[in-house]
JSON list of C-alpha atoms in Angstrom, two decimals:
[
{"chain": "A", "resi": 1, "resn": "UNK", "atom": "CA", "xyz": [108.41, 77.55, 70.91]},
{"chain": "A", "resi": 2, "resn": "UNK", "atom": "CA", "xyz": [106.88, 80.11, 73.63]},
{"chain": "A", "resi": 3, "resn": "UNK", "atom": "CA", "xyz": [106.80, 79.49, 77.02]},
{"chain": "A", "resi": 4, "resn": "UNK", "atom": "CA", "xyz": [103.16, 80.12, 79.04]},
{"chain": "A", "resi": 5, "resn": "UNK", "atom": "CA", "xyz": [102.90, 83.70, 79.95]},
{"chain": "A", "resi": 6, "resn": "UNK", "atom": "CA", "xyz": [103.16, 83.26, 83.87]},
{"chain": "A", "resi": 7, "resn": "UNK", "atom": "CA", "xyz": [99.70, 84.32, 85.76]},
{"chain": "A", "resi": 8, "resn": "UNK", "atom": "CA", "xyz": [100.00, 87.39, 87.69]},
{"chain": "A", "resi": 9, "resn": "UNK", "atom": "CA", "xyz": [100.19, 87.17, 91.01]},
{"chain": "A", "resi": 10, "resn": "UNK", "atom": "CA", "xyz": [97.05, 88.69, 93.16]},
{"chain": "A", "resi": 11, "resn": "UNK", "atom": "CA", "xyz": [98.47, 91.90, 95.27]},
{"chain": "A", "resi": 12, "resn": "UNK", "atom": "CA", "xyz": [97.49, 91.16, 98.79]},
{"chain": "A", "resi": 13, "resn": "UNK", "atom": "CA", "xyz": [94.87, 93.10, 99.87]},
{"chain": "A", "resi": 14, "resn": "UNK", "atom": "CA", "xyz": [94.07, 94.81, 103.57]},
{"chain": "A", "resi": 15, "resn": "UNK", "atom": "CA", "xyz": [90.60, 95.85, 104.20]},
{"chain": "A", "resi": 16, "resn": "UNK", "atom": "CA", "xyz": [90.38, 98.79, 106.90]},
{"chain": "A", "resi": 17, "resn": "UNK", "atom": "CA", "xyz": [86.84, 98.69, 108.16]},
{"chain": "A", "resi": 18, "resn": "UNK", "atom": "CA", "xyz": [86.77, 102.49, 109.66]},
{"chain": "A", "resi": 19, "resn": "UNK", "atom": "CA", "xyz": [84.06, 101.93, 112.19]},
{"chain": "A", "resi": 20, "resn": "UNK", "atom": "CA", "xyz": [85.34, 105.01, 114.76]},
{"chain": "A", "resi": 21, "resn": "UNK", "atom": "CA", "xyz": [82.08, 107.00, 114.73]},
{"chain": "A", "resi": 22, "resn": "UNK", "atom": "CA", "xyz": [79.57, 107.86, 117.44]},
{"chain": "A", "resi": 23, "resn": "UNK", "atom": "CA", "xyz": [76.16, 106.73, 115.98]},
{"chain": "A", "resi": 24, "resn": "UNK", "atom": "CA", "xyz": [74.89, 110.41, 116.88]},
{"chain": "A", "resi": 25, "resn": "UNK", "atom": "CA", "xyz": [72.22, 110.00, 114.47]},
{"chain": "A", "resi": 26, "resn": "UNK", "atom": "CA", "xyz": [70.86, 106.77, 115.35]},
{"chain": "A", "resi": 27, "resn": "UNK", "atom": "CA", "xyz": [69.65, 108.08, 118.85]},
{"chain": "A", "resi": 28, "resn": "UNK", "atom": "CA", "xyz": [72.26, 107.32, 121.01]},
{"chain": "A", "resi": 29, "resn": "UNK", "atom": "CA", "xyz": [72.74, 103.26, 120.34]},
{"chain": "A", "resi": 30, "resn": "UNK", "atom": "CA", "xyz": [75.38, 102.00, 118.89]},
{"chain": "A", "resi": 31, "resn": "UNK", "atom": "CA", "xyz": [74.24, 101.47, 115.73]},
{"chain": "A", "resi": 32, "resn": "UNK", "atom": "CA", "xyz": [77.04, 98.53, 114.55]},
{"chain": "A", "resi": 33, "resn": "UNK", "atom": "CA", "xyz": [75.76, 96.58, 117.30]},
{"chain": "A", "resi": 34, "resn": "UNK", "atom": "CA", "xyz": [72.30, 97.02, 116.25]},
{"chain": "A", "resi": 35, "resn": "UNK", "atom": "CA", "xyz": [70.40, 94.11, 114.88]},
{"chain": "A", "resi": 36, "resn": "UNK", "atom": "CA", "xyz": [69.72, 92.96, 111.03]},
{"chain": "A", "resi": 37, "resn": "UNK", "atom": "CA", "xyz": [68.78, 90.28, 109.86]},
{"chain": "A", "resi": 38, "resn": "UNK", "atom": "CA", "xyz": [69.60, 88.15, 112.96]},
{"chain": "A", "resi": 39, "resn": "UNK", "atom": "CA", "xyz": [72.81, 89.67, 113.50]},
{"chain": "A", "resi": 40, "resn": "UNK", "atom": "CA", "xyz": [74.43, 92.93, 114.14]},
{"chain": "A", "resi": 41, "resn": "UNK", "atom": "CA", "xyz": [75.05, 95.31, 111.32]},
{"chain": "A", "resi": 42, "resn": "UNK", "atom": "CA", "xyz": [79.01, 95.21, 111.94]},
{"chain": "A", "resi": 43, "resn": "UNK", "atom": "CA", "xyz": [78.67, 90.82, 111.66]},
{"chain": "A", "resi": 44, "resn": "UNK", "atom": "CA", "xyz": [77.70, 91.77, 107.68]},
{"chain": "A", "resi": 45, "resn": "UNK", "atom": "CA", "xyz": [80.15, 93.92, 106.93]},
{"chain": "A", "resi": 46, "resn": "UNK", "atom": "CA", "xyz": [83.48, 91.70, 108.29]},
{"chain": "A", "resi": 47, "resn": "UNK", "atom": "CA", "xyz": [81.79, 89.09, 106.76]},
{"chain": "A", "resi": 48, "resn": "UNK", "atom": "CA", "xyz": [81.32, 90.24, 103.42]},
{"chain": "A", "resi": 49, "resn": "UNK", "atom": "CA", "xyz": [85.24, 91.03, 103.56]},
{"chain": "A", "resi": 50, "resn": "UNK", "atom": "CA", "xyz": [86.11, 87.61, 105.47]},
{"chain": "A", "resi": 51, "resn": "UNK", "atom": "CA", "xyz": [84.33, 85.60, 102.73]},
{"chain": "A", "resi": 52, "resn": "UNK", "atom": "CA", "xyz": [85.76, 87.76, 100.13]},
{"chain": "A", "resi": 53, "resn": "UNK", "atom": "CA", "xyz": [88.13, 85.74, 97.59]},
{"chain": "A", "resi": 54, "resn": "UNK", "atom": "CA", "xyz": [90.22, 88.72, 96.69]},
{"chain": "A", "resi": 55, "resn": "UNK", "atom": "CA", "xyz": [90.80, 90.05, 100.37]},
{"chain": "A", "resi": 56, "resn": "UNK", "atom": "CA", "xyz": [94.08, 88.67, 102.68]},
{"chain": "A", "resi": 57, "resn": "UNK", "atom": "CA", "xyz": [93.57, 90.22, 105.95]},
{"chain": "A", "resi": 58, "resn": "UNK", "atom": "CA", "xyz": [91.49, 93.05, 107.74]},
{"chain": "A", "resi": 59, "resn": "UNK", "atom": "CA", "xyz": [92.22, 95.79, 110.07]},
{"chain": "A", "resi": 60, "resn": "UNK", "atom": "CA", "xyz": [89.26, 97.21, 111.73]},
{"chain": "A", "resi": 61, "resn": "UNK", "atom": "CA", "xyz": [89.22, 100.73, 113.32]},
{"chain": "A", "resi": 62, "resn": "UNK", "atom": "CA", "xyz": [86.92, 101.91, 116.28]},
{"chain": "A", "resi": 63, "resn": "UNK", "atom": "CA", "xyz": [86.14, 103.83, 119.77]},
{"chain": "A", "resi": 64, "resn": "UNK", "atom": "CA", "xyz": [88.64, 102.86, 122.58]},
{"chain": "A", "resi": 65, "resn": "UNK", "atom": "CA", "xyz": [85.44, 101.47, 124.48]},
{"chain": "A", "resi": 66, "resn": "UNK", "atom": "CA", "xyz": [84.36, 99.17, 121.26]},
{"chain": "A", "resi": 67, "resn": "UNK", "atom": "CA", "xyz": [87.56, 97.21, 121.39]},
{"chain": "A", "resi": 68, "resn": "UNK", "atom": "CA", "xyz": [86.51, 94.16, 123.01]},
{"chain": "A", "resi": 69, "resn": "UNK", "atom": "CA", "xyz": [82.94, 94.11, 122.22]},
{"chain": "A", "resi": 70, "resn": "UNK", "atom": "CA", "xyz": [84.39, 94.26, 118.29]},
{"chain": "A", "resi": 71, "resn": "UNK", "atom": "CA", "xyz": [86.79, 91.63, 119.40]},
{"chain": "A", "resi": 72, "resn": "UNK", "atom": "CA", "xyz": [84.19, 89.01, 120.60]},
{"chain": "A", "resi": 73, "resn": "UNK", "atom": "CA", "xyz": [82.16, 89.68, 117.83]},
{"chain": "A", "resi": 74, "resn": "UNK", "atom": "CA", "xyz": [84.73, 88.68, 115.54]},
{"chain": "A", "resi": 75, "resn": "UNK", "atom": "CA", "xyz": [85.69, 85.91, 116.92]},
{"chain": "A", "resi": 76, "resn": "UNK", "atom": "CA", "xyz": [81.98, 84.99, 117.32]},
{"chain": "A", "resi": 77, "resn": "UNK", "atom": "CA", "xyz": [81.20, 85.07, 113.72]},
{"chain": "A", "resi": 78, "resn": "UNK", "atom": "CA", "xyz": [84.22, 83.39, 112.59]},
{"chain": "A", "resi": 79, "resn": "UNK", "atom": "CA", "xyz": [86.25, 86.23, 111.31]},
{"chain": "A", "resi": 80, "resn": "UNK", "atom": "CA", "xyz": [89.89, 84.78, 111.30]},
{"chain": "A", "resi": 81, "resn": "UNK", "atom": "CA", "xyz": [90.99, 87.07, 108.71]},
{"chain": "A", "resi": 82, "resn": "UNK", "atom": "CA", "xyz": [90.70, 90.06, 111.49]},
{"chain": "A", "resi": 83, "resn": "UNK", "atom": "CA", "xyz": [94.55, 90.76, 112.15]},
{"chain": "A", "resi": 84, "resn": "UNK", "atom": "CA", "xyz": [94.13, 93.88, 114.26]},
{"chain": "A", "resi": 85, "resn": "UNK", "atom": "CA", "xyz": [91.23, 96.35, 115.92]},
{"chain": "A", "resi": 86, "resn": "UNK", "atom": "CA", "xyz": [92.69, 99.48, 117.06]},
{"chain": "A", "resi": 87, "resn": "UNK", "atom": "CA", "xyz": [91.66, 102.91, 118.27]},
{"chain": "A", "resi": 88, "resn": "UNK", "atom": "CA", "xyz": [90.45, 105.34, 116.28]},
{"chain": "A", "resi": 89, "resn": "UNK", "atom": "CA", "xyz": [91.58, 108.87, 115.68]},
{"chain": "A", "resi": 90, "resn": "UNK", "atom": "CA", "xyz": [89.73, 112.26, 115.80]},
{"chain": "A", "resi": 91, "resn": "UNK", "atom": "CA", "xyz": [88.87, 112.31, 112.29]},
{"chain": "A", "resi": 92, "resn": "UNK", "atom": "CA", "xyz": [87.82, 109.82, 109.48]},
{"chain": "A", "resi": 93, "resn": "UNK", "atom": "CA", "xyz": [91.39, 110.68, 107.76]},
{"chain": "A", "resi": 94, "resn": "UNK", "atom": "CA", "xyz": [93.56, 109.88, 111.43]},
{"chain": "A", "resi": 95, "resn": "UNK", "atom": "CA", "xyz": [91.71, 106.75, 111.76]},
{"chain": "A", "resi": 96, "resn": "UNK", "atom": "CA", "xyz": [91.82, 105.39, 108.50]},
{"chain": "A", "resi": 97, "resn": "UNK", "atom": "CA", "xyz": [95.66, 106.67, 108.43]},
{"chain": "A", "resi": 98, "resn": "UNK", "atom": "CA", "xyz": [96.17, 104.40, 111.95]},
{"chain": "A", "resi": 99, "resn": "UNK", "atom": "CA", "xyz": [94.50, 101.45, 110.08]},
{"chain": "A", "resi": 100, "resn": "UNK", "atom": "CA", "xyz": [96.76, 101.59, 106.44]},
{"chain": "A", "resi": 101, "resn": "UNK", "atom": "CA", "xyz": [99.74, 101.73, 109.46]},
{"chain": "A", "resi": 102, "resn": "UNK", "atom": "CA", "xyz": [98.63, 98.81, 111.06]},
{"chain": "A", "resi": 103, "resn": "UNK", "atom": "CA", "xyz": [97.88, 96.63, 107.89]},
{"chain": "A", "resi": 104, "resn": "UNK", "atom": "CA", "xyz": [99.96, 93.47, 107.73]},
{"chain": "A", "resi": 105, "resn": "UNK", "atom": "CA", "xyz": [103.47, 93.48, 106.27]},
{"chain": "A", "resi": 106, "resn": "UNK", "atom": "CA", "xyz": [103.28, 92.86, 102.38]},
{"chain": "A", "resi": 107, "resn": "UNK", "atom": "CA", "xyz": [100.31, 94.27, 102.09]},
{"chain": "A", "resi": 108, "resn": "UNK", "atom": "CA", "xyz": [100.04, 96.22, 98.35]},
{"chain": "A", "resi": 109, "resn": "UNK", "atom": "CA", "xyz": [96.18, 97.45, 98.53]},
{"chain": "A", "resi": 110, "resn": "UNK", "atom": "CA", "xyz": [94.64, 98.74, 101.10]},
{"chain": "A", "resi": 111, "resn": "UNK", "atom": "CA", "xyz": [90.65, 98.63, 100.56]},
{"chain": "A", "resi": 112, "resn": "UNK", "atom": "CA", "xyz": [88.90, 101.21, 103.27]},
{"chain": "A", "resi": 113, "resn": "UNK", "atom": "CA", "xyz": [85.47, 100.70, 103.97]},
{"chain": "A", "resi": 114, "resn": "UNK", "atom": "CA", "xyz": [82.60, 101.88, 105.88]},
{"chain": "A", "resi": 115, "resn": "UNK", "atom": "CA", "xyz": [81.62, 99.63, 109.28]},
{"chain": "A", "resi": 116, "resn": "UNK", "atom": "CA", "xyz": [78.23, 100.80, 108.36]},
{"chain": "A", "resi": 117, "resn": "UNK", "atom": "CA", "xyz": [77.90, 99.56, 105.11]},
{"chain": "A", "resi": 118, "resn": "UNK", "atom": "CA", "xyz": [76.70, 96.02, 106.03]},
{"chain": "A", "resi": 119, "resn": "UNK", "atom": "CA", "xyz": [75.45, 94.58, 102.23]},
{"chain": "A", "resi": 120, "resn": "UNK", "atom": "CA", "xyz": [78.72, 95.62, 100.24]},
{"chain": "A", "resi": 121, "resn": "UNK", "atom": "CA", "xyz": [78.56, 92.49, 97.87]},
{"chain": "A", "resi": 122, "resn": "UNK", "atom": "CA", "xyz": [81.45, 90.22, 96.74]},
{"chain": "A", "resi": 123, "resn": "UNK", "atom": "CA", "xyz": [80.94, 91.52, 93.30]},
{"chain": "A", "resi": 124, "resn": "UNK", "atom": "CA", "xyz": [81.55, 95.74, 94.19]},
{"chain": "A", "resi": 125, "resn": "UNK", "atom": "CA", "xyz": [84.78, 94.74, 96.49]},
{"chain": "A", "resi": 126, "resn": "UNK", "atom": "CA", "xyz": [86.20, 92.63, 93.87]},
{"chain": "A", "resi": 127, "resn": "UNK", "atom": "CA", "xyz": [86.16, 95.31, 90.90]},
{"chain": "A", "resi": 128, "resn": "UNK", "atom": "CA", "xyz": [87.36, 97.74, 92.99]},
{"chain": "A", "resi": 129, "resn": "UNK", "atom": "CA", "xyz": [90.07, 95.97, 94.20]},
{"chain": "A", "resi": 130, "resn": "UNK", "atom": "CA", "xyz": [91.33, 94.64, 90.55]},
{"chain": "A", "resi": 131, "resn": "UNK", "atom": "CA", "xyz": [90.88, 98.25, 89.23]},
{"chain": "A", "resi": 132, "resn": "UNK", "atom": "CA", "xyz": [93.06, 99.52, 92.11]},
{"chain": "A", "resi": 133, "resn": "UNK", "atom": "CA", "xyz": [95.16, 96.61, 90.63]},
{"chain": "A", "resi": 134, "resn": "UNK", "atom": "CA", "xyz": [95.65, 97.54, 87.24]},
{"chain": "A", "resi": 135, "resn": "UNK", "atom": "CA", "xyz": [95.63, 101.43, 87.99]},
{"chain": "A", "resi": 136, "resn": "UNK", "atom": "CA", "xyz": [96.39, 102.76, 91.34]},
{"chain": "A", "resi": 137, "resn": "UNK", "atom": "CA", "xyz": [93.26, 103.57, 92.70]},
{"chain": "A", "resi": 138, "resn": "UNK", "atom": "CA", "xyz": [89.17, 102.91, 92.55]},
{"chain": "A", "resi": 139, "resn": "UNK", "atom": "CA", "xyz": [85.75, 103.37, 94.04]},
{"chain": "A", "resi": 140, "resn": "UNK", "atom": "CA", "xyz": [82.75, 101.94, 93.32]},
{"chain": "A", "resi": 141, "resn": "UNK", "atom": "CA", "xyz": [79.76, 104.61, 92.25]},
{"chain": "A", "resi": 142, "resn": "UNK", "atom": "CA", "xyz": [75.97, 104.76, 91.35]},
{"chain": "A", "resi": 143, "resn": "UNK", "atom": "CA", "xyz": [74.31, 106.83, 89.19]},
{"chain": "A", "resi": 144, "resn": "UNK", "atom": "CA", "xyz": [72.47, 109.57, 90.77]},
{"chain": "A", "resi": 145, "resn": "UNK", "atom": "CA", "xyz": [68.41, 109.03, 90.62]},
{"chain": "A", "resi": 146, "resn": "UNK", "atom": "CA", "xyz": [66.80, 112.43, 90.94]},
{"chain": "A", "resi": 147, "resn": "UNK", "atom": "CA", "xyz": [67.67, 115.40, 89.47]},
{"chain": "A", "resi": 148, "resn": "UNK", "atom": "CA", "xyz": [69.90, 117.30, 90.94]},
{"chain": "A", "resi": 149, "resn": "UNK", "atom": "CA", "xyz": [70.23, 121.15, 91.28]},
{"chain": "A", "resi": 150, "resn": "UNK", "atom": "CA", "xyz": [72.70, 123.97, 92.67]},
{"chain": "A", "resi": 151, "resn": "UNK", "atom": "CA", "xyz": [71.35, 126.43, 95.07]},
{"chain": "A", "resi": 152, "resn": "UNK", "atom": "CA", "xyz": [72.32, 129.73, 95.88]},
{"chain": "A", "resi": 153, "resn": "UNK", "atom": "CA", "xyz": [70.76, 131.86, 98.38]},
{"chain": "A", "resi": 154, "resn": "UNK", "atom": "CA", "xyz": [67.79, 129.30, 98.53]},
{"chain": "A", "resi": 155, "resn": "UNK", "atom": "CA", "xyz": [66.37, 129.30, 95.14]},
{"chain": "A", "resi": 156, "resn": "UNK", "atom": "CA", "xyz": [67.43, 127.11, 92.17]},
{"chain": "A", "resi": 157, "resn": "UNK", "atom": "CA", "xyz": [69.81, 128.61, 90.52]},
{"chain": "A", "resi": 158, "resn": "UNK", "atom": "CA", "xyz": [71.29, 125.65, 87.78]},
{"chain": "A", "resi": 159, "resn": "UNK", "atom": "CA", "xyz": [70.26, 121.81, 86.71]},
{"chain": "A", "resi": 160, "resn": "UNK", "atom": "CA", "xyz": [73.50, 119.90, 87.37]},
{"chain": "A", "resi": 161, "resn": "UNK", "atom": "CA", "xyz": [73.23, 117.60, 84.75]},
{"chain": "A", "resi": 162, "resn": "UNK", "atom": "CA", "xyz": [73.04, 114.00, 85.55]},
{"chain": "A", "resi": 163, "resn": "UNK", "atom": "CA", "xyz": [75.34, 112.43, 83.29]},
{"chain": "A", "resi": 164, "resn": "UNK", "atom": "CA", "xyz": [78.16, 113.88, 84.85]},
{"chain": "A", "resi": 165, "resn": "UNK", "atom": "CA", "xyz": [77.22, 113.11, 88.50]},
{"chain": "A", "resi": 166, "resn": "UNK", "atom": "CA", "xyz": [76.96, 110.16, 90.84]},
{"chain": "A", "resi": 167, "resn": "UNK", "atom": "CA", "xyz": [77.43, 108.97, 94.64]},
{"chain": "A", "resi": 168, "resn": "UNK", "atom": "CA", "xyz": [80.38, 107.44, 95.91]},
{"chain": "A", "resi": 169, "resn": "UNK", "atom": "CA", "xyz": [80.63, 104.22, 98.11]},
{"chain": "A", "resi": 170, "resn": "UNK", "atom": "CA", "xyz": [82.81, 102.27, 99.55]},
{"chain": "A", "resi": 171, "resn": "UNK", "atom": "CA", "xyz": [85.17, 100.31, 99.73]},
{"chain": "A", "resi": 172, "resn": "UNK", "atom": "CA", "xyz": [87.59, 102.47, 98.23]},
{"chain": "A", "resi": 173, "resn": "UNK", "atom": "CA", "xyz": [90.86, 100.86, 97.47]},
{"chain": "A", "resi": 174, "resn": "UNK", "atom": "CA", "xyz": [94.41, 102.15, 96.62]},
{"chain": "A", "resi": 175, "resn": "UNK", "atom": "CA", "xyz": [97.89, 101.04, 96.33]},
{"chain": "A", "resi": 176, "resn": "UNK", "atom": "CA", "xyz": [99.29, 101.56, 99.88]},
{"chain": "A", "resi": 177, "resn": "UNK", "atom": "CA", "xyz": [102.02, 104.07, 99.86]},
{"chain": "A", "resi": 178, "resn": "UNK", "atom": "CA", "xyz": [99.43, 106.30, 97.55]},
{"chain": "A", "resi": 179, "resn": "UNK", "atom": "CA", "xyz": [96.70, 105.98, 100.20]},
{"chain": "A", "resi": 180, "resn": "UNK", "atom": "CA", "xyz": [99.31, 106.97, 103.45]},
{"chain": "A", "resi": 181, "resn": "UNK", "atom": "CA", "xyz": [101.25, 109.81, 101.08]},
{"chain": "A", "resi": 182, "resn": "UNK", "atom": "CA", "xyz": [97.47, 110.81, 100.87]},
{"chain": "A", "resi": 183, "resn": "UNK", "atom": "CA", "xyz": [96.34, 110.51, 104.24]},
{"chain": "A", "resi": 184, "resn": "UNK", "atom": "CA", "xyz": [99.40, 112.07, 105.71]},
{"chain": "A", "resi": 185, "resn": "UNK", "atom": "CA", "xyz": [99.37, 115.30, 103.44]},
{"chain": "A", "resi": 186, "resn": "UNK", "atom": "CA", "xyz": [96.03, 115.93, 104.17]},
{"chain": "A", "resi": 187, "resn": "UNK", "atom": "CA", "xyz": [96.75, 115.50, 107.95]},
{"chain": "A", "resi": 188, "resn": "UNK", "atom": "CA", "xyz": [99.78, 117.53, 108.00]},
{"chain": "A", "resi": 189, "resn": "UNK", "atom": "CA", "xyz": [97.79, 120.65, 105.74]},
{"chain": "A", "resi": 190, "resn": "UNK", "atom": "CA", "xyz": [94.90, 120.07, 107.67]},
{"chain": "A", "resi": 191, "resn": "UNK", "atom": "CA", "xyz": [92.69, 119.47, 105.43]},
{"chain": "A", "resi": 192, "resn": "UNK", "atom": "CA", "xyz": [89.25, 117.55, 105.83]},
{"chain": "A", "resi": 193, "resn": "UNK", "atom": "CA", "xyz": [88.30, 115.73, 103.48]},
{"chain": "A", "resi": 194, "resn": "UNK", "atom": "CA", "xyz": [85.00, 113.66, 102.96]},
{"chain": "A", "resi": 195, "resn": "UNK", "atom": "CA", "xyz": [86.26, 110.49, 101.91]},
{"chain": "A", "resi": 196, "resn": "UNK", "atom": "CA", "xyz": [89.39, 108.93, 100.63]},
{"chain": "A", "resi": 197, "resn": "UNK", "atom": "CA", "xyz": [89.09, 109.57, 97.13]},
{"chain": "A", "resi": 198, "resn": "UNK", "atom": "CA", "xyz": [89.23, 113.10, 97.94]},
{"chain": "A", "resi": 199, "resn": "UNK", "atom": "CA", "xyz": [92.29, 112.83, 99.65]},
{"chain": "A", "resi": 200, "resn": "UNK", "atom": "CA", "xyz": [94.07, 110.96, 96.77]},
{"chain": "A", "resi": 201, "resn": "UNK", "atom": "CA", "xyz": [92.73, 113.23, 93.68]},
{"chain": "A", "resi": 202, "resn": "UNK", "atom": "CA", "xyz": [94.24, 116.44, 95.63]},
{"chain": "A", "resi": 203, "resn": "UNK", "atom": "CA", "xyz": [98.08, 114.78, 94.77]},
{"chain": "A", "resi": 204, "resn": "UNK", "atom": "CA", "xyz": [96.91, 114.77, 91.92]},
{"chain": "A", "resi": 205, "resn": "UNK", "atom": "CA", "xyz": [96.06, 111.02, 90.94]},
{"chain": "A", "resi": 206, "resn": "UNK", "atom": "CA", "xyz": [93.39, 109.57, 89.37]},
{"chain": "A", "resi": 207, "resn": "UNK", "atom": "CA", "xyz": [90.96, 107.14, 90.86]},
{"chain": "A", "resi": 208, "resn": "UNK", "atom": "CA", "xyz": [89.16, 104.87, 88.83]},
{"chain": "A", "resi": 209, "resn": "UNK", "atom": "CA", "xyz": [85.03, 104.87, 88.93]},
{"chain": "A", "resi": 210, "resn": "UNK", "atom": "CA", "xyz": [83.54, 101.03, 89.38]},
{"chain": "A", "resi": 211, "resn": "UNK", "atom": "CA", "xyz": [80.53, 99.49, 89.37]},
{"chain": "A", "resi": 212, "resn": "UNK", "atom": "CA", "xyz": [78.91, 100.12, 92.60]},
{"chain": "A", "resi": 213, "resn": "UNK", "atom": "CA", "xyz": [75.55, 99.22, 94.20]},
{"chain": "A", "resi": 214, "resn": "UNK", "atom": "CA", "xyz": [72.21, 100.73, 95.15]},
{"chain": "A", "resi": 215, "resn": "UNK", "atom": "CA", "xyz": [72.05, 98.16, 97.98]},
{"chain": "A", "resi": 216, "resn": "UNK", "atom": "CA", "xyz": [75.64, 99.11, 99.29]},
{"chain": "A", "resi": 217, "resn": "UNK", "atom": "CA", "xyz": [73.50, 102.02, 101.79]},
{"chain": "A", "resi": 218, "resn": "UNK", "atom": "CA", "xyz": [75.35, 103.33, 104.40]},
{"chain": "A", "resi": 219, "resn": "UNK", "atom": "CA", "xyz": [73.44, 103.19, 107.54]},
{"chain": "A", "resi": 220, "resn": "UNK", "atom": "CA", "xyz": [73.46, 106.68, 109.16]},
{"chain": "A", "resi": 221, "resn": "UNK", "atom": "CA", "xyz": [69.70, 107.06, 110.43]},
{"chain": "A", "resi": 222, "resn": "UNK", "atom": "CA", "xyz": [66.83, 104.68, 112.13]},
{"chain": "A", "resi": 223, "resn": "UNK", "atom": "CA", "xyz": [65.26, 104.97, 108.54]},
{"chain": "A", "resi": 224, "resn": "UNK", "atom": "CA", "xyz": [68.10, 103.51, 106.89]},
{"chain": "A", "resi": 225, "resn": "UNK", "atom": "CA", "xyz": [68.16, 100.18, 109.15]},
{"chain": "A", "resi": 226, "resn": "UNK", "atom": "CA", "xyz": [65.02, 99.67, 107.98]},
{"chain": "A", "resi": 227, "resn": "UNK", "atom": "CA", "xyz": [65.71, 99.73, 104.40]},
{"chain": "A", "resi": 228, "resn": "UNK", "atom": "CA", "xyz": [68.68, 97.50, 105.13]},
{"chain": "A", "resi": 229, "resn": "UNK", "atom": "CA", "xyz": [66.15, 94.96, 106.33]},
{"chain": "A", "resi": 230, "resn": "UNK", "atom": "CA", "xyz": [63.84, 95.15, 103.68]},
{"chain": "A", "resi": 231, "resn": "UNK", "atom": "CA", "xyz": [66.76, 94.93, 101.16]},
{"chain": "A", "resi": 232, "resn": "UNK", "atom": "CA", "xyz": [68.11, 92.10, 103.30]},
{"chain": "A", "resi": 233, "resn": "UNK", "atom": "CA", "xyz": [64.78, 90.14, 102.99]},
{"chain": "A", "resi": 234, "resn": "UNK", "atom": "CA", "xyz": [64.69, 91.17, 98.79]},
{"chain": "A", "resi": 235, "resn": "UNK", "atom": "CA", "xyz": [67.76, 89.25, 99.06]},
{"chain": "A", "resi": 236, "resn": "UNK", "atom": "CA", "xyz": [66.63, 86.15, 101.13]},
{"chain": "A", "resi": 237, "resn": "UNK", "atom": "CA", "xyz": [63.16, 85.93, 98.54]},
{"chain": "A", "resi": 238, "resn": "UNK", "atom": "CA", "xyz": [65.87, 85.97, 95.32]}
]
């Protein structure tokens, strides 16, 4: 008497890895080059997106002079779904915008993430990406560990209270046209903003929290490739 509900089909999904920065905190060396784990840091993150179920294609974003190094590297490591690497812009918000422009045609999601976030697991992509599904937008989050205060004039003035806070990560994912009306108002106003999220709440939209990861670190510092390692090597004992 009733037909099968048909299954939904899967958006397709872009990842922009924005890896445009200058590694100014990692002592001069290019610190997506750098080695973990047997390979470089950038070799984890396109693969964590290349053997991603819920990702199509992936547009990576760097430094003029990183081009062809990111290019071999690719192709090294197997990374067929790597349709484009481009220049950067000046700014996190002019090279992500250059990536969402450069995503294959038919692309509905657009899922921007950090070159130097090399241990992003399958799990923390794929919720994002079928939040952004169901409701526009989504990042992943963790809770915050210490307590956190608000200064003023260099004394503790307030407890921020916990519940209500926690740290952002990446990727980020969004229906396209809401991520470039986004990215484009904030570059015509001028406007810096600190990640992507930020640039999609000030039109007004809301972006859905998801489960993140404590292990998803961003590697900014010397320090931080060594807790990549050891949280590589918790993962090989497991």
């Amino acid at each position: 008497m009733f037909g099968k509900r048909k299954k939904r089909a899967q958006p397709q999904v872009c990842a922009v890895i924005v890896a445009a920065g200058s590694s100014s905190r990692m002592g001069g060396e290019n610190k997506l080059l750098l080695d973990l784990g047997g390979i470089p840091v950038l070799a984890h993150t396109l693969l964590a997106f290349q053997n991603c179920a819920a990702v199509a294609s992936i547009v990576l974003v760097c430094r003029e002079q990183d081009i062809v190094p990111y290019s071999e590297l690719a192709r090294g490591f197997g990374v067929d779904k790597l349709s484009t690497v481009l220049r950067g812009g000046d700014s996190r918000t002019s090279s992500t915008l250059a990536g969402v422009a450069n995503c294959p045609e038919g692309t509905e999601l657009v899922a921007v993430h950090d070159g130097a976030r090399p241990l992003v697991s399958d799990r923390v992509i794929t919720l994002a990406v079928e939040a952004a599904a169901a409701c526009g937008g989504a990042a992943p989050v963790v809770p915050m560990k210490d307590s956190v205060k608000r200064i003023r004039d260099g004394f503790i003035e307030a407890d921020v209270p916990r519940e209500h806070i926690c740290a952002a990560q990446t990727p980020q994912v969004f229906r396209r046209e809401l991520l470039e009306r986004a990215l484009n108002t904030a570059a015509r106003e001028g406007r810096i903003y600190t990640d992507d999220c930020a640039a999609v709440e000030a039109l007004g939209a809301q972006v859905r929290a998801t489960e993140g990861d404590y292990d998803n670190i961003k590697i900014t510092t010397p320090e931080d490739l060594l807790l990549a390692e050891a949280l590589l090597e918790g993962r090989d004992v497991l």
